[in-house]
Coordinates of C-alpha atoms in Angstrom, one line a residue:
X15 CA 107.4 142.0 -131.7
X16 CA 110.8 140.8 -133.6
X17 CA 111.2 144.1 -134.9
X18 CA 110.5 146.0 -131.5
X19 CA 113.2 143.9 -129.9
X20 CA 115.6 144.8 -132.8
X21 CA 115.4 148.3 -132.7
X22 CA 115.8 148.0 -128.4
X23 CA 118.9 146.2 -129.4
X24 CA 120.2 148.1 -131.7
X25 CA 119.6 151.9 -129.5
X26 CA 121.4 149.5 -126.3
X27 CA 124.5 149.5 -128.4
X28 CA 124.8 153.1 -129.4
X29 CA 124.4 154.3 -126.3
X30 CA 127.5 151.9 -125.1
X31 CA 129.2 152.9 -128.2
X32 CA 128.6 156.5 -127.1
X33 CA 129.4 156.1 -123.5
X34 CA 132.9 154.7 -124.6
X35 CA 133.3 157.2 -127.1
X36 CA 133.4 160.3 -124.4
X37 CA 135.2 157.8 -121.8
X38 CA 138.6 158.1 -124.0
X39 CA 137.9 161.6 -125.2
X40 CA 141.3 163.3 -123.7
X41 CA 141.2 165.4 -120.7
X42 CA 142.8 169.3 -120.6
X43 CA 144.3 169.9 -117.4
X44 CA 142.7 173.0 -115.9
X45 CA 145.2 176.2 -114.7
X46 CA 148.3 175.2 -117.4
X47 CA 151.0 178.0 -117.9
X48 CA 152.1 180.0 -114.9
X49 CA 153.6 183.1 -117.4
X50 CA 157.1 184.0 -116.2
X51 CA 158.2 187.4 -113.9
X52 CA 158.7 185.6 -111.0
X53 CA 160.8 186.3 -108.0
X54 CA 161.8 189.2 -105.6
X55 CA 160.2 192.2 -107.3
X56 CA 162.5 193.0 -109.6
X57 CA 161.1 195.6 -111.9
X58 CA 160.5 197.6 -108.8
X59 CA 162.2 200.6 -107.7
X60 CA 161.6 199.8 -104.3
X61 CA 162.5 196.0 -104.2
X62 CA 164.8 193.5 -104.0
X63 CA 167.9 193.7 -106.4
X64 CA 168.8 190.2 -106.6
X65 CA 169.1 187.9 -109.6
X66 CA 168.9 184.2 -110.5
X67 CA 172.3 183.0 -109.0
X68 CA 174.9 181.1 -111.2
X69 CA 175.2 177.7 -112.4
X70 CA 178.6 177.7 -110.2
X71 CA 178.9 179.3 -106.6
X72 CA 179.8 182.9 -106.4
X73 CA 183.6 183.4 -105.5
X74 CA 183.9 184.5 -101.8
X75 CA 184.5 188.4 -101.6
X76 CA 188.0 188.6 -99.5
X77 CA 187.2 190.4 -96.2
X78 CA 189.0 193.1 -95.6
X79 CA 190.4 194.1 -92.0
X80 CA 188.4 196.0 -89.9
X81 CA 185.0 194.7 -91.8
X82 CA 183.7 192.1 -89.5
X83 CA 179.8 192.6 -88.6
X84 CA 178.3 193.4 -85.7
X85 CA 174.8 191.5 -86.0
X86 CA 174.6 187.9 -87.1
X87 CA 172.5 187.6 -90.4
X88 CA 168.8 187.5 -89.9
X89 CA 166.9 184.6 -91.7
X90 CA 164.1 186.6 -93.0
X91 CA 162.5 186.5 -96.4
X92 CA 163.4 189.6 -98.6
X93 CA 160.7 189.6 -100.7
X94 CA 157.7 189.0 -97.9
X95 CA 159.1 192.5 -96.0
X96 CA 158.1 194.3 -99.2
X97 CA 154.8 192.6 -98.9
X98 CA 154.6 194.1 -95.1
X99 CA 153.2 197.4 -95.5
X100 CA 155.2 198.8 -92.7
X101 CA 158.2 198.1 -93.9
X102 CA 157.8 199.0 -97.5
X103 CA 156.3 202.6 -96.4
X104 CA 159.3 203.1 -94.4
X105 CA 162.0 201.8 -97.4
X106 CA 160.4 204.2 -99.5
X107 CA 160.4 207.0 -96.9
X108 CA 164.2 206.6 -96.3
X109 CA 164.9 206.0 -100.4
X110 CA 163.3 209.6 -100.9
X111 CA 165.1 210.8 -97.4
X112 CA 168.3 210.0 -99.7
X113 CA 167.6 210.1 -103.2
X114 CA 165.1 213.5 -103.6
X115 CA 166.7 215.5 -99.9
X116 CA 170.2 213.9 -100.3
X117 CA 169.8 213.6 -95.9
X118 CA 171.7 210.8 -95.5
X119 CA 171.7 211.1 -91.5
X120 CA 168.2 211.6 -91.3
X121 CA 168.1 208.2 -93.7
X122 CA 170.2 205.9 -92.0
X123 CA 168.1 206.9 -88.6
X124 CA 165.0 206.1 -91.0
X125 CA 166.8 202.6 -92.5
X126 CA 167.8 201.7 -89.3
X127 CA 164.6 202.2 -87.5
X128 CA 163.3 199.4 -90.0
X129 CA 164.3 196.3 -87.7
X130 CA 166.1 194.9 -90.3
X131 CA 169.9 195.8 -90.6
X132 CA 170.7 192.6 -92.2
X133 CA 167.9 192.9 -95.0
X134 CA 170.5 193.4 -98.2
X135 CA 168.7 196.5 -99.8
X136 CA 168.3 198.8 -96.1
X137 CA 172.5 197.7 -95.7
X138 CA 173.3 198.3 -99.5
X139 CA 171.4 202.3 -98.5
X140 CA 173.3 202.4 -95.0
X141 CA 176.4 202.4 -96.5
X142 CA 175.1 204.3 -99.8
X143 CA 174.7 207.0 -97.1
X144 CA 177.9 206.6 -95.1
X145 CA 179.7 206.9 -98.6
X146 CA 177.9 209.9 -99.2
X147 CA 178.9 211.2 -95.1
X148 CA 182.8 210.7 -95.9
X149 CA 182.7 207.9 -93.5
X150 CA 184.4 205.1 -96.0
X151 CA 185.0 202.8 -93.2
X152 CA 181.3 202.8 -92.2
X153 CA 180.1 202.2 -95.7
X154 CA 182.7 199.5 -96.1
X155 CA 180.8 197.2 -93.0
X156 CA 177.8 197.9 -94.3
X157 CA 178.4 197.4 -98.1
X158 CA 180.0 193.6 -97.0
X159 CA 176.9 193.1 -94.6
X160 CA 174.4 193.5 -97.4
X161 CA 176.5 190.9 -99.7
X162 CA 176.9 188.9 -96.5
X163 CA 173.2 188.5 -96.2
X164 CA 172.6 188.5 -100.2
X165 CA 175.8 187.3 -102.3
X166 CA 174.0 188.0 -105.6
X167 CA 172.7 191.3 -104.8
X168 CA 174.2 193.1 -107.6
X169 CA 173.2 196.6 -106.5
X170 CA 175.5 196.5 -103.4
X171 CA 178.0 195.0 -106.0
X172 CA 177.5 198.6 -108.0
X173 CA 177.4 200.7 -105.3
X174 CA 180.5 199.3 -103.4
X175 CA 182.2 199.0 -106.8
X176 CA 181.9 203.1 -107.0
X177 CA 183.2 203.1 -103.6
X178 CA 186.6 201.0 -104.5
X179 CA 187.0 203.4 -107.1
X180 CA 186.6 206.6 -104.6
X181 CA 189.2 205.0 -102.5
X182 CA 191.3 204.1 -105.8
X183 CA 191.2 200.4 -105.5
X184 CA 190.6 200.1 -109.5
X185 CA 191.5 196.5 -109.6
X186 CA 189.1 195.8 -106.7
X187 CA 186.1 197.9 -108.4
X188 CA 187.1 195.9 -111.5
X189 CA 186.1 192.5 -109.8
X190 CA 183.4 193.9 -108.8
X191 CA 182.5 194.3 -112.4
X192 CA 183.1 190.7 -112.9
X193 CA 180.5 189.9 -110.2
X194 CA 177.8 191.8 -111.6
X195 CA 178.4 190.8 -115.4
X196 CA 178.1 186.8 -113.4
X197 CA 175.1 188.2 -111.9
X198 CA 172.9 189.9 -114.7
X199 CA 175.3 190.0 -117.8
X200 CA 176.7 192.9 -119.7
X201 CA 173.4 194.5 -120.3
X202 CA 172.0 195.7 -117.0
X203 CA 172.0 199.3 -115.6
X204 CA 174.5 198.5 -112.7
X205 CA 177.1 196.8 -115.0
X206 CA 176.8 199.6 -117.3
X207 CA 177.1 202.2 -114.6
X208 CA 179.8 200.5 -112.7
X209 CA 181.9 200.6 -116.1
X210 CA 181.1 203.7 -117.2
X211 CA 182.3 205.0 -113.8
X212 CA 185.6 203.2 -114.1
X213 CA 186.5 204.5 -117.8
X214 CA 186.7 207.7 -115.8
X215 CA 190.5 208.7 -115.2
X216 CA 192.0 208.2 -111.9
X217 CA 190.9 210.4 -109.2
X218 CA 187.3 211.9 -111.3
X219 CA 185.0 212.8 -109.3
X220 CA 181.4 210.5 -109.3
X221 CA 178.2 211.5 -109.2
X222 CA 176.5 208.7 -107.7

């Protein structure tokens, strides 16, 4: 009977030894590691041009006369219009309106038609297309609205970067440059584009 009671004893303190042992085992927190490519769609073609802004604030861009908006900024969220499927048919429809039938009145009626003048990338196309019309003071209010609504939106930087150089403002297109290297660095297609087009001589015709 001694015996009996030994053993219960001795199998009553391995299971508590047990019992503590899985108590302190440590615990791995389910879901860890998010991966990166966040933000804005940004390998797109269609989306959102707009990179991680600066450790400082981006200098103002100095108005110029004559450039005042019509339409107050709309507090929309870039990226979830490219999740409406509306709105992203319609970009796209207006994008190959200009880029594959180079009918830039036909695309500023599509761009327009969107609802969203104030959206950076349809204002940064608006005035892509007035460039393309001749109508430089056009594409000026529109280039300004899109940086209005999106300061770091470095393909309106590009864009109206070509246009100070079309209307020979060098040293203008050149801080445009500055903005964009701020924006994305040296590397990027827009700087790279932007200073290729300025190591043209004075007066060379562009092709974008």
């Amino acid at each position: 009977m001694t015996n009996l009671m030994i053993r219960i004893a001795t199998l009553a303190m391995c299971s508590i030894a047990l019992t503590a042992a899985f108590s302190l085992a440590p615990v791995v927190a389910a879901g860890g590691g998010g991966g990166g490519g966040g933000g804005g769609g940004g390998g797109e073609a269609y989306g959102p041009t707009t990179y991680s802004s600066p450790p400082s604030p981006p200098k103002a861009y100095p108005r110029q006369p004559g450039t005042k908006a019509t339409h107050g900024v709309k507090k929309t969220s870039k990226q979830s219009l490219f999740n409406d499927p509306a709105f992203s048919q319609g970009y796209r429809a207006a994008y190959a309106t200009i880029y594959d039938r180079n009918d830039y009145a036909a695309a500023i009626d599509q761009l327009k038609a969107l609802g969203h003048d104030d959206h950076p990338n349809v204002a940064n196309l608006i005035g892509y297309s007035y460039r393309k019309l001749g109508d430089y003071k056009l594409s000026q209010v529109w280039y300004e609205r899109a940086l209005k609504a999106d300061p770091n939106h470095v393909l309106t930087w590009q864009y109206y970067g070509l246009w100070q150089i079309e209307q020979g403002n060098r040293d203008q297109a050149q801080y445009h440059l500055s903005r964009i290297a701020a924006i994305c660095g040296t590397d990027c297609a827009e700087y790279r584009s932007l200073a290729e087009a300025l190591e043209n001589p004075p007066g060379a015709a562009l092709v974008y």
